[in-house]
Each structure stands twice: as C-alpha cells, then as structure tokens.
Short mmCIF file of C-alpha atoms in Angstrom, two decimals:
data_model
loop_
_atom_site.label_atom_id
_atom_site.label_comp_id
_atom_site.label_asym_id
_atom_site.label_seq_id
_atom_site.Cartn_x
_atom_site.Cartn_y
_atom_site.Cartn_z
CA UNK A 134 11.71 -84.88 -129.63
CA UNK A 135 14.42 -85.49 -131.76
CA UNK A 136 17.44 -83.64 -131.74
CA UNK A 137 19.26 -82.64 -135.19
CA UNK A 138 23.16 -82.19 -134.61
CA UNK A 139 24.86 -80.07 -137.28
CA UNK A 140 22.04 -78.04 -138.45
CA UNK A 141 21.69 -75.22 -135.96
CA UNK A 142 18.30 -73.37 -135.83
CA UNK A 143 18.58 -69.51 -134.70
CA UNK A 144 16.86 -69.32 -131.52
CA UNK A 145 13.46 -66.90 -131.93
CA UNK A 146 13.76 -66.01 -127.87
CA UNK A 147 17.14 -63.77 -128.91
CA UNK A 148 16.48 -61.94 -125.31
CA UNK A 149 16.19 -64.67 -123.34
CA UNK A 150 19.45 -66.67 -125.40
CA UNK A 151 21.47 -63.21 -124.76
CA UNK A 152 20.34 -63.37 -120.85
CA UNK A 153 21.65 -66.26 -120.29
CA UNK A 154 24.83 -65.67 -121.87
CA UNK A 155 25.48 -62.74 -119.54
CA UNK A 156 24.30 -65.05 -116.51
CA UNK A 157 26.92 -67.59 -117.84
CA UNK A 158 29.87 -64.64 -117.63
CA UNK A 159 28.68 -63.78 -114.40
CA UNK A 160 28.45 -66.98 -112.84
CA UNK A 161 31.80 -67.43 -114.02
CA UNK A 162 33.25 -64.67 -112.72
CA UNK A 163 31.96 -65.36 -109.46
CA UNK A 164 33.00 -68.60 -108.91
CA UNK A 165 35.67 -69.63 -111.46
CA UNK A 166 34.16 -72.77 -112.69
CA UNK A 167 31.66 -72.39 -115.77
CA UNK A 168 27.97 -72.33 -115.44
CA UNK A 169 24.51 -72.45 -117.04
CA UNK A 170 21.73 -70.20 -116.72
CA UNK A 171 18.19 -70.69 -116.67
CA UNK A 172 15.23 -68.48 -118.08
CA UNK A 173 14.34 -66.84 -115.59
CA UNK A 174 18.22 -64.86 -115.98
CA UNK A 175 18.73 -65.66 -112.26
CA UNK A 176 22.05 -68.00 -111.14
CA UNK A 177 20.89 -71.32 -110.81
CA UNK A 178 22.98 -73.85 -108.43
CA UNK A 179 24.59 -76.91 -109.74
CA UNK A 180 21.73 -79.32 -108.99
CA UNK A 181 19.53 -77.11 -110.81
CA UNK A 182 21.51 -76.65 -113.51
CA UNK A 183 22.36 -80.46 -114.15
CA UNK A 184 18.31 -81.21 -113.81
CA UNK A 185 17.49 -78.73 -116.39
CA UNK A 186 20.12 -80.07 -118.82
CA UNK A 187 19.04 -83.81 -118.43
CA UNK A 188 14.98 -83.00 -118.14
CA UNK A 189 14.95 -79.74 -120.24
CA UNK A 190 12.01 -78.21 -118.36
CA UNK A 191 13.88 -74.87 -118.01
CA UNK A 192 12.50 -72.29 -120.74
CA UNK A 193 16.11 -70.73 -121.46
CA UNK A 194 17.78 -74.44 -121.63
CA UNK A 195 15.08 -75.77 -123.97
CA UNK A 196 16.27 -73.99 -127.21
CA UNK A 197 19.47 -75.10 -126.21
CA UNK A 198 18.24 -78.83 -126.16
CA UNK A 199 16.29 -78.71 -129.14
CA UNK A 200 19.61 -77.29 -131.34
CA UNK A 201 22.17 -79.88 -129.50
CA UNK A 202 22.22 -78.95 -126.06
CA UNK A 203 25.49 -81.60 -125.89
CA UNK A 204 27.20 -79.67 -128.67
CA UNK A 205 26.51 -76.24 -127.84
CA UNK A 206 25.86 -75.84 -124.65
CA UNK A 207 29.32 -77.34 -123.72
CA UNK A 208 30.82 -74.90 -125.88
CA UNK A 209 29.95 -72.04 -124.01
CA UNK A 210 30.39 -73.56 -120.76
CA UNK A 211 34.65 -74.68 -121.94
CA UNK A 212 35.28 -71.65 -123.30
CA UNK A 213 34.20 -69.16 -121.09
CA UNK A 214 33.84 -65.29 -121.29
CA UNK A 215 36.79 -63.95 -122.88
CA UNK A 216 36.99 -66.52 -125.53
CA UNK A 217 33.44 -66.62 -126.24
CA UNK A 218 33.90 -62.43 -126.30
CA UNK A 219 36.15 -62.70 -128.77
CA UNK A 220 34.69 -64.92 -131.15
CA UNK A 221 31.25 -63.91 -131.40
CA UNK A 222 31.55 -60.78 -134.08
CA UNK A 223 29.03 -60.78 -136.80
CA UNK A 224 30.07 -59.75 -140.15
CA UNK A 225 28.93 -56.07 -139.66
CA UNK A 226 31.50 -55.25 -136.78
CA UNK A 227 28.93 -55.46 -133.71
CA UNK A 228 30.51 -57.06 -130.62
CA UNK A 229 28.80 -60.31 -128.71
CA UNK A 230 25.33 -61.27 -128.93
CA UNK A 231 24.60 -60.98 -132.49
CA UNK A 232 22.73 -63.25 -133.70
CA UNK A 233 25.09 -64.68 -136.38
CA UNK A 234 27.68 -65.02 -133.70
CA UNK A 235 24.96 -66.79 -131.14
CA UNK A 236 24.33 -69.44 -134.34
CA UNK A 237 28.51 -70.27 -135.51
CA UNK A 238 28.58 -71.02 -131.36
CA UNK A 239 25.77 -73.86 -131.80
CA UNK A 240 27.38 -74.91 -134.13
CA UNK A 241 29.66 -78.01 -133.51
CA UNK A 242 32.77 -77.83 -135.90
CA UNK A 243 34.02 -74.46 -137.73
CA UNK A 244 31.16 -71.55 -136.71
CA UNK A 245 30.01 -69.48 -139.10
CA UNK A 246 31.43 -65.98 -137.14
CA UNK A 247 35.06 -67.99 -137.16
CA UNK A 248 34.74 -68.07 -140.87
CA UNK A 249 33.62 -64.62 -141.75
CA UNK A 250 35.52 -63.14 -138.61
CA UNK A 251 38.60 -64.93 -140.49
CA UNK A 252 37.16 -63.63 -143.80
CA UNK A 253 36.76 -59.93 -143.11
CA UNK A 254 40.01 -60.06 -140.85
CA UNK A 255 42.13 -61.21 -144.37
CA UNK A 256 40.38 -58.44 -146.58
CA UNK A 257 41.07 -56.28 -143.70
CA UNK A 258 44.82 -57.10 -144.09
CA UNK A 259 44.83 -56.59 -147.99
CA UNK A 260 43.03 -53.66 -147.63
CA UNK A 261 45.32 -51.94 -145.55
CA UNK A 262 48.59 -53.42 -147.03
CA UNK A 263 48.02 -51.60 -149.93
CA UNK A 264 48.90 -54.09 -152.76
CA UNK A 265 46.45 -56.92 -153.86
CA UNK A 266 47.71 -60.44 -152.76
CA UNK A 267 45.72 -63.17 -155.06
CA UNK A 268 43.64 -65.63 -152.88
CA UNK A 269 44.40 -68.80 -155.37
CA UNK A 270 46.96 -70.01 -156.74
CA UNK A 271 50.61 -71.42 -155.68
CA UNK A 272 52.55 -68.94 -153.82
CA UNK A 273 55.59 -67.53 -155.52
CA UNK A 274 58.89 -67.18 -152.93
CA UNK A 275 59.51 -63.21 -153.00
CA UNK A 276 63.94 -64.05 -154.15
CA UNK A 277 62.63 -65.36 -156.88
CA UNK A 278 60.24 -62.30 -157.92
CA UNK A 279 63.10 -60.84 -157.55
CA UNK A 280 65.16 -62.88 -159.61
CA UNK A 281 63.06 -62.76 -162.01
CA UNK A 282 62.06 -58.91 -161.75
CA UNK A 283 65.89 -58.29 -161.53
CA UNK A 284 66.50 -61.07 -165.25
CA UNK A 285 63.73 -59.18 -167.03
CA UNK A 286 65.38 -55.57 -165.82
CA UNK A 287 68.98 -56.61 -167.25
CA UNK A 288 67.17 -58.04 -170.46
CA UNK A 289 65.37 -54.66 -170.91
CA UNK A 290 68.63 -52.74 -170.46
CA UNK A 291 70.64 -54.57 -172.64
CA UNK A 292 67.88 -54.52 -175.39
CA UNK A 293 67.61 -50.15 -174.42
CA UNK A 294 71.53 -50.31 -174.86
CA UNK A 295 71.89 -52.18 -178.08
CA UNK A 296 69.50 -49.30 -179.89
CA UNK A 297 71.80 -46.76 -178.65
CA UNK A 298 75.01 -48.67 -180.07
CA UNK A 299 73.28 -48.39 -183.38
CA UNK A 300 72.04 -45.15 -182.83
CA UNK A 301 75.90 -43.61 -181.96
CA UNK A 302 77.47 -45.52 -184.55
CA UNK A 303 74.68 -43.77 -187.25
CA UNK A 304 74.91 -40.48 -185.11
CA UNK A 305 79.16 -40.57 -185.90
CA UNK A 306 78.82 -41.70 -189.27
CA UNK A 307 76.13 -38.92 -189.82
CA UNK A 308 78.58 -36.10 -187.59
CA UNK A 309 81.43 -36.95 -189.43
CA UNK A 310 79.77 -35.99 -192.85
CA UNK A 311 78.66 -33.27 -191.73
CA UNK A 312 81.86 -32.13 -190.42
CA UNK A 313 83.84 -33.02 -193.58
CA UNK A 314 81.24 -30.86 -195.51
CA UNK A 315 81.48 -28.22 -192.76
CA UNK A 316 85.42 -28.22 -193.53
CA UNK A 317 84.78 -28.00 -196.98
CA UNK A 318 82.50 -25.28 -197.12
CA UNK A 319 85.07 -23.24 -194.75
CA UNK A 320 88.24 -23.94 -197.56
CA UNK A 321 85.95 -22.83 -199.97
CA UNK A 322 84.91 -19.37 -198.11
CA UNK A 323 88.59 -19.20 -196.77
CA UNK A 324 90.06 -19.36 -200.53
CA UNK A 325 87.40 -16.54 -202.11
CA UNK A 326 87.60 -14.52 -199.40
CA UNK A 327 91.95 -14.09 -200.40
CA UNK A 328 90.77 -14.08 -203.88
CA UNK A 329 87.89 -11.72 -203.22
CA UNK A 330 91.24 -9.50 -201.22
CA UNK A 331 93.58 -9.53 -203.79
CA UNK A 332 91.30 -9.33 -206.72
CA UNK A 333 89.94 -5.83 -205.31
CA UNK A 334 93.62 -4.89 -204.09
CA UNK A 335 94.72 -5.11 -207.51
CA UNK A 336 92.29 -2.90 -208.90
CA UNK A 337 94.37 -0.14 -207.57
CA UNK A 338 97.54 -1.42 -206.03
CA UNK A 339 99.87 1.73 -205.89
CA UNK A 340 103.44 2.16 -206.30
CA UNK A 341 104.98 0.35 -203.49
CA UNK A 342 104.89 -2.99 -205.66
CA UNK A 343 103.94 -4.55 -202.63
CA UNK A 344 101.20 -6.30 -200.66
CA UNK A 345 100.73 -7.76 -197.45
CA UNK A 346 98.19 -10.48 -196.46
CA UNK A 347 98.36 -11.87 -193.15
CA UNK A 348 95.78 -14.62 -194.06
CA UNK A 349 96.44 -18.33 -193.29
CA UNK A 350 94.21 -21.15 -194.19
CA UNK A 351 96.17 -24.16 -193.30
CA UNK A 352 95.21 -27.51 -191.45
CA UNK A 353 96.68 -26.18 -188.51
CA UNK A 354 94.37 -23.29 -188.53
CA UNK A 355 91.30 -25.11 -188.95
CA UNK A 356 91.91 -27.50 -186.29
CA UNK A 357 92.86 -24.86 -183.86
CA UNK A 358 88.79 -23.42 -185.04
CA UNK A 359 87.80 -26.57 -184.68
CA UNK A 360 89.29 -27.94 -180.90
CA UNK A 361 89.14 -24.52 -179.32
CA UNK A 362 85.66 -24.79 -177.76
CA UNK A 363 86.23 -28.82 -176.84
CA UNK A 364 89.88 -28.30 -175.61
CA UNK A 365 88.34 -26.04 -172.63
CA UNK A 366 84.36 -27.33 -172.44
CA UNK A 367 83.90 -31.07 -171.47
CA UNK A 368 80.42 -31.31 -173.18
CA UNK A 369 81.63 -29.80 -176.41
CA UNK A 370 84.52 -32.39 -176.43
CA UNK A 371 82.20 -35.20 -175.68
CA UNK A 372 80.23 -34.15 -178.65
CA UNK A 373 83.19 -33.73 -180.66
CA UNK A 374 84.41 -37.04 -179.47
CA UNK A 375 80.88 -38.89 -180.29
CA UNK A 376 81.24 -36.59 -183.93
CA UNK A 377 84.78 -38.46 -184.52
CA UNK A 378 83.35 -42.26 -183.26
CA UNK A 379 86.09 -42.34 -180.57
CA UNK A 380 85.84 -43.07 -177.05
CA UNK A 381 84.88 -40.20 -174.69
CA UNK A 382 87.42 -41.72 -172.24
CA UNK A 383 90.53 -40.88 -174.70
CA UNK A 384 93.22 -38.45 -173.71
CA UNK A 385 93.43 -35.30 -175.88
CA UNK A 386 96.13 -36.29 -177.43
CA UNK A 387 94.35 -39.22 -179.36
CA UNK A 388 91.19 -37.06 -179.76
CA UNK A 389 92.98 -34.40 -180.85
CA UNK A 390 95.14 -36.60 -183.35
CA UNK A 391 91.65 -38.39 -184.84
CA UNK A 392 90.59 -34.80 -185.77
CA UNK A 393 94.01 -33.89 -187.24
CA UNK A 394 93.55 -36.90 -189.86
CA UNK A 395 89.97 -35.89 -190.39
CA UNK A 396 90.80 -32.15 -191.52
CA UNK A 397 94.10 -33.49 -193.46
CA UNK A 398 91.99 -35.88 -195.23
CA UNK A 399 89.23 -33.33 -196.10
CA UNK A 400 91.91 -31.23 -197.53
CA UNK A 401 93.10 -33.90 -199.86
CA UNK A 402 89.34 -34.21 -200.93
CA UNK A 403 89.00 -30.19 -201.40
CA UNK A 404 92.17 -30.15 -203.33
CA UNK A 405 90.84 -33.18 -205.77
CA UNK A 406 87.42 -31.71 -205.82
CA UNK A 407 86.10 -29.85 -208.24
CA UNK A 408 85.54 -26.77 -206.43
CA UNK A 409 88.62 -27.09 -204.80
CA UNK A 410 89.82 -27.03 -208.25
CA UNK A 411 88.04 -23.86 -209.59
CA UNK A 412 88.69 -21.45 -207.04
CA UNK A 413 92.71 -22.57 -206.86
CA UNK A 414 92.78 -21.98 -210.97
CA UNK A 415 90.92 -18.35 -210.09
CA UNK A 416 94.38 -18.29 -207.47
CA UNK A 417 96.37 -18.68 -210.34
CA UNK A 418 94.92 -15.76 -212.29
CA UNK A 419 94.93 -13.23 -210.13
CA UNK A 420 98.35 -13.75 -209.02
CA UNK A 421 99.31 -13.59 -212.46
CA UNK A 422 97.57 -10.40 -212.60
CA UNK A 423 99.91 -9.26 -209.75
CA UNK A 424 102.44 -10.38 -211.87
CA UNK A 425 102.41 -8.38 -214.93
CA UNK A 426 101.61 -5.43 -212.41
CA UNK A 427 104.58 -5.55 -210.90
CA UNK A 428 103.28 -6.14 -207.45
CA UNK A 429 104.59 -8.77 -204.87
CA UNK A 430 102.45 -10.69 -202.50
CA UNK A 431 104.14 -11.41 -199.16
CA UNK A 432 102.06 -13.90 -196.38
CA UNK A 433 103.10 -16.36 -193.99
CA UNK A 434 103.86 -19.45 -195.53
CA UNK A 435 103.32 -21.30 -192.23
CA UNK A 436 100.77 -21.14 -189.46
CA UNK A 437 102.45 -19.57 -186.15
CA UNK A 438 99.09 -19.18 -184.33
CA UNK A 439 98.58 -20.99 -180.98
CA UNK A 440 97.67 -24.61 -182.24
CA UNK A 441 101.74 -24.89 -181.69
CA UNK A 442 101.44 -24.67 -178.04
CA UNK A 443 98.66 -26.92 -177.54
CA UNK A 444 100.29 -29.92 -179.94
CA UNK A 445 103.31 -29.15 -177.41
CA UNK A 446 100.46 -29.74 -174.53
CA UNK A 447 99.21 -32.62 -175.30
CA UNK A 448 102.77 -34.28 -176.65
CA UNK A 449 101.90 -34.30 -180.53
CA UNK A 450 104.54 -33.86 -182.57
CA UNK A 451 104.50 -30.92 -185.08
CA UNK A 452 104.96 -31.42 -188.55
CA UNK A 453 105.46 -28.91 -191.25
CA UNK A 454 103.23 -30.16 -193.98
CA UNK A 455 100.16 -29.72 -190.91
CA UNK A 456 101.39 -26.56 -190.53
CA UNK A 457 101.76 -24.81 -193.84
CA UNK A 458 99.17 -22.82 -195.90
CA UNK A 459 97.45 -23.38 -198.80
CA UNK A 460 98.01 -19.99 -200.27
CA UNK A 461 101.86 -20.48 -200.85
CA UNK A 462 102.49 -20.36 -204.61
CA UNK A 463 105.55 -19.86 -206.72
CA UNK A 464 104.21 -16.23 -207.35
CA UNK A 465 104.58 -14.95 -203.59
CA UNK A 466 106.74 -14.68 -201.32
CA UNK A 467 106.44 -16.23 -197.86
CA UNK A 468 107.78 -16.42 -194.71
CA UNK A 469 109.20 -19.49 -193.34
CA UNK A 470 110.06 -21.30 -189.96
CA UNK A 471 113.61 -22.05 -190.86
CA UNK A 472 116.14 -20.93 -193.40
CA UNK A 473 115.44 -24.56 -195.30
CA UNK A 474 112.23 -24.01 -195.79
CA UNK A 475 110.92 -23.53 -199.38
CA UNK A 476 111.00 -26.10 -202.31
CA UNK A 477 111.57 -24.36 -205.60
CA UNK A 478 109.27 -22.82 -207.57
CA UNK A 479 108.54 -21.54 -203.92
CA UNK A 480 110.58 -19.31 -202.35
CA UNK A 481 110.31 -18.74 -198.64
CA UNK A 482 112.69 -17.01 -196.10
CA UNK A 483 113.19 -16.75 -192.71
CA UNK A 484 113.96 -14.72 -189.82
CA UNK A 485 111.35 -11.49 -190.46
CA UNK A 486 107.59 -11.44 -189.57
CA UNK A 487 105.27 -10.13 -192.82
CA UNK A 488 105.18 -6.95 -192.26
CA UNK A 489 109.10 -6.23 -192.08
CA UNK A 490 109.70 -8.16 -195.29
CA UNK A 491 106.97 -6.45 -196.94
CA UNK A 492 109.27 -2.89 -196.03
CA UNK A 493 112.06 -4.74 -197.51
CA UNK A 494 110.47 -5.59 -200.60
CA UNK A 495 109.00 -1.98 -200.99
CA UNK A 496 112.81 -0.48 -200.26
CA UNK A 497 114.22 -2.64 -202.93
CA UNK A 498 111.29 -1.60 -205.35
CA UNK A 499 112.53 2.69 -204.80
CA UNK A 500 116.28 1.39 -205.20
CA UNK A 501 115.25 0.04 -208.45
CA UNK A 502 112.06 0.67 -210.27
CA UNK A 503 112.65 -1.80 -212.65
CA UNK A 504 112.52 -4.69 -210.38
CA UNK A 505 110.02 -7.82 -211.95
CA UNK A 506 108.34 -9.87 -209.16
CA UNK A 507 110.66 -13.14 -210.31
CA UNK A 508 113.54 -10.61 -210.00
CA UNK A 509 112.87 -9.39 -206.49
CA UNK A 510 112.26 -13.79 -205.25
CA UNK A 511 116.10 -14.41 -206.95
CA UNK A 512 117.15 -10.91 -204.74
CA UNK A 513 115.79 -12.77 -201.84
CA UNK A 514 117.55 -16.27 -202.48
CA UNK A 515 120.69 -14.63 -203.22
CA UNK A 516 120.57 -12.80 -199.59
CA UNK A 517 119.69 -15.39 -198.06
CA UNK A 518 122.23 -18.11 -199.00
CA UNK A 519 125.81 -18.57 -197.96
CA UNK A 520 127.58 -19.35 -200.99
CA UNK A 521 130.78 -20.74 -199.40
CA UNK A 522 128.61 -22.83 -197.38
CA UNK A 523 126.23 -23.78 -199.45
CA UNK A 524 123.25 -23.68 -197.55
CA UNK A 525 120.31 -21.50 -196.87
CA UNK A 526 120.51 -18.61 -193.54
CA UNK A 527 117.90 -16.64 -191.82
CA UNK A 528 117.52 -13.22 -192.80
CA UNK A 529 119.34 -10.34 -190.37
CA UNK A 530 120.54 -7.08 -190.35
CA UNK A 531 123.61 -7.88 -192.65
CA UNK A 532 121.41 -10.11 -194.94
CA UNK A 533 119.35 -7.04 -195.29
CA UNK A 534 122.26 -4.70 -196.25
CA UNK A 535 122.98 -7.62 -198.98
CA UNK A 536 119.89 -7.50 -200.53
CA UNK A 537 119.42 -3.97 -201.05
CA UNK A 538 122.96 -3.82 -202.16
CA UNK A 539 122.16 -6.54 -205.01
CA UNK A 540 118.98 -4.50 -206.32
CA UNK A 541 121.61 -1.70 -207.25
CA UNK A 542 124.26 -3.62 -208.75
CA UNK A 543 121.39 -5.30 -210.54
CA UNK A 544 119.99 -1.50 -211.37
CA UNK A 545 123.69 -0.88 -212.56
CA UNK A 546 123.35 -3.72 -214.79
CA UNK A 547 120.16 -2.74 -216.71
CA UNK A 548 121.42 0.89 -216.85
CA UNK A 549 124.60 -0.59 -218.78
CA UNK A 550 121.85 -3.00 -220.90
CA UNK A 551 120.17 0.51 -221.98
CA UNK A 552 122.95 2.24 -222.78
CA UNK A 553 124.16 -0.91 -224.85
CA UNK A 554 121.41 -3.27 -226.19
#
C-alpha cells in the first residue's frame, strides 16, 4: 500500500484515533517516556508497540500508517501531552480531539490548527485592543505617526490662526468706525441737547440776567464715558483694546492714550463736518438771542470731572486743549483753571465754581440794570487783572468787592451820559 506524505486523510474511526490519544497521555504519565497505543485502547509494551508500527496489523496504528505513520505518529510521540494539549484547538474554541486539530497533527510541516489557532488568536488581539491594526502593508514606527500627527497639528493651527489675524484686523477696522460714528452721534446729541436748554430757557429767562449751565462736552468728558467700564472690567478693556487694534498686553497708559487720539481726532472730524457745522451755527444764534436779552450764560469752560485723577493714575500728562469744552464762546462767560486762561474774544476767570459767579453776575445786574452782556465780560477782566502787574489773578473776596464797585462807577457814568447826551 502506498503511503502519501503531505496529504493527510481525516481518519473515519474518530473514536478509536481519540482512544489512543488518551492511551498515549497515559502511558506517558506513567512512565515518562512516550508511547503508542493500540486499538484495542489498552497499554501495549514496547515490543508490541514497535511490531505494530513496522507490520501495521494493529487496527488503531493502521490509519496511522496509511496517513504517514513516520510523520505523524512521531509527532505525537515527541511532543507529548501538554504540548499536544495545547495545540490541538479547532477553530470553534473546543479543546483536544477535534477533528481539525487530530488532521494539522498528521500533518508534517505547519498544521492546519497552528494556523487558524494563530489566526483566531491575532483577531482575538485586534478585537480586544480596540483599534484596527491593518494586516498588509509596511509597518509605520509609532515617533513618526507622531511626527507626523504632531507636523499636520502645527500646520492646522497656524492655518486656524492666520484667519483670525485677518479676522481681528477687519474686526478693529470695523470697531473703530463704529466707535468714531458712536462719538459722533454723542457730539451731536450733546450739542442739541445745550441748544435744546438754552433755546427753551430763553423763552422766559427772568430778571436776574443770568443763567447757569453746568454742562460740559469736552474730549475729556467723553473719554472718561468711554474708559469707565474698561478701566475697572478686564473683558470690557480687552474689547476696547481689540476696538482700538492695540495689543491686549499694553499698560493703561498706552491704551488709554490710543483712545485719547481717537476721540480728539473725531472731534476735529465733527467740527469740519457738516453737522458739526449746523448745530454750532444754531450755537451762535441762540446765544445771540441771549444777547440782545440781556442775559449772561456762565458754564465751566474746562472739564474738572474725574478723568483728571485717572490721567494722574496712569502717568498721562494733562493738557488743556483735552480738557476744555466745546461750548466756550465769546458770548459766555466761563470758568477757568488758572487766572491765564482765556484767549480773547473769550473771557474766562478763575478762582469761583459756576454757581458763585453766576450770584456775582446777578448782584452786578441789581447794582446796575443797565449792564449789556459785553459790559458785564469787560467788569470781569477789569477785576480780575492787576494793572501794576500786568497780568491776570484769580478771583477772591477783594476781587469781588472790585467788581461790584466798577458796575456803580460804571452806573455813575451812564447816569451822567443821560443827564448830558
């Protein structure tokens, strides 16, 4: 009978192959050396054994012979129970003796049961890794995945923070108009509301010849409005910062300077625009109105509100021309910071708050009736000057007496122009 090595056949006797498997493991256990068994599932001795592997007349060794008794048989016999144990698993999970294990054994090279055992063992790892791991081609070191991982990461983020560079520079460009239209709206308000004051004031102004208006609308003013909230609340400075197109990480003195030059600048613009230059020539009529009434308008010709303090804060130097209001016109009188103050046509003075020159005005209007509004302005220069000196002085207690002596002396005068035209 010839004997095909290579190409195992599966046994048909599966009980009598699985028999003498068992006698095999038992044999060896018994007396340390490996063993065959015969058909009968009985432990053979060693003469026995060795005549039914070179005769084949024993029914369990036959099958053996006919599917290469030298191959397989010598297999089982080297490797023994635990290794023959662990190797024969068929694809479904069962444990030794299946028959797909019992066919990789006769086999002489690579078993069939090594190569699914190996096979279901590997999807057994990927299953339970949790990630899929390709089964062809070339392996990829995991430093450089994440090289590459980290290069395409820090190309995506620089590409994410060039839009936003963009997207700040049109969001500043975009704030910054809105603020200088913001400003411009709030000059415009700011300058009808006083007009809207004086032009119902004058409707019926009384007999004390004399108003006073506490209103400022200076730069000053309008910054203090506008750095308030940001001066105290970091995410309404960031905004404003991001609104200028300066650096969040500025001091507040640079901050606070870039929206200084952005209010001055939107009042040159209101003063050339023609809004700006509407409501200043309705100004001009009403204080002429206040004019040929007879009636003197007294406000603060500078802004003494609390943006002083915080320019002394943040070490800014204060300048006048920041400071002083828009409503100052040769046809009121205001109230300055120092005796110097006040370029003529404008006449300012210092040394009383509003309301106190305001009385003073009102006294000199009872002590003489006939006072004109460009009258009562010269009274006020003339007290307020030191002749021998020649230069300009607050106003006190004794400049006070001067003044109200002047508007009779000048009452004397007009009596004497009466009585001789």
């Amino acid at each position: 009978m010839a004997v095909r090595i290579g190409q195992p056949v599966i046994p048909k006797q599966l009980p009598s192959d699985q028999k003498l498997r068992e006698d095999v493991r038992k044999d060896s256990r018994d007396t340390g050396k490996p063993a065959a068994g015969k058909s009968t599932g009985k432990p053979a001795a060693g003469g026995a054994n060795a005549k039914a592997r070179t005769e084949g007349t024993s029914a369990g060794a036959k099958p053996l012979m006919n599917e290469g008794t030298s191959a397989g048989a010598k297999a089982l016999v080297n490797e023994g129970t635990s290794a023959g144990a662990k190797a024969l698993q068929s694809k479904d999970g069962m444990d030794v003796g299946g028959q797909v294990g019992h066919q990789a054994r006769l086999d002489g090279g690579q078993g069939l049961a090594d190569k699914q055992d190996a096979k279901s063992r590997f999807q057994q790892s990927v299953r339970t890794g949790g990630a899929h791991v390709p089964t062809q081609g070339p392996t990829v070191s995991p430093f450089r995945e994440a090289a590459v991982a980290s290069t395409l990461e820090q190309s995506e983020q620089e590409k994410s923070e060039e839009t936003p560079r963009g997207d700040s520079a049109r969001e500043a460009m975009e704030g910054r108009a809105k603020l200088r239209a913001a400003l411009m709206d709030r000059l415009l308000a700011g300058m009808k509301d006083v007009h809207g004051r004086l032009a119902k004031f004058i409707k019926n102004p009384g007999r004390l010849g004399v108003v006073n208006l506490s209103l400022v609308l200076s730069e000053s003013s309008l910054t203090y409005e506008l750095w308030k909230e940001p001066s105290t609340v970091p995410e309404r400075r960031t905004r404003m910062a991001q609104t200028l197109g300066v650096p969040t990480s500025l001091g507040d003195n640079y901050l606070l300077k870039a929206l200084m030059t952005e209010v001055h600048d939107c009042f040159e613009e209101f003063k050339a625009s023609r809004p700006g230059k509407e409501i200043r020539q309705q100004y001009d009529e009403v204080l002429e109105l206040y004019e040929n009434a007879g009636v003197l308008p007294v406000m603060p010709g500078f802004d003494m509100g609390p943006m002083q303090a915080e320019l002394k804060r943040v070490g800014l130097p204060m300048e006048k021309e920041f400071l002083q209001s828009l409503l100052v016109h040769p046809r009121i009188l205001a109230v300055g910071l120092d005796a110097e103050d006040g370029e003529d046509p404008q006449v300012m003075v210092a040394g009383l708050p509003v309301a106190q020159l305001g009385t003073i005005v009102a006294q000199l209007r009872r002590l003489n009736p006939r006072l004109t509004n460009r009258q009562v302005l010269n009274l006020m220069i003339l007290a307020s000057t030191d002749l021998k000196k020649g230069m300009r002085k607050v106003l006190g207690k004794a400049e006070v007496e001067n003044v109200q002596e002047l508007a009779k002396q000048l009452l004397r005068l007009q009596g004497v122009e009466l009585l001789y035209p």
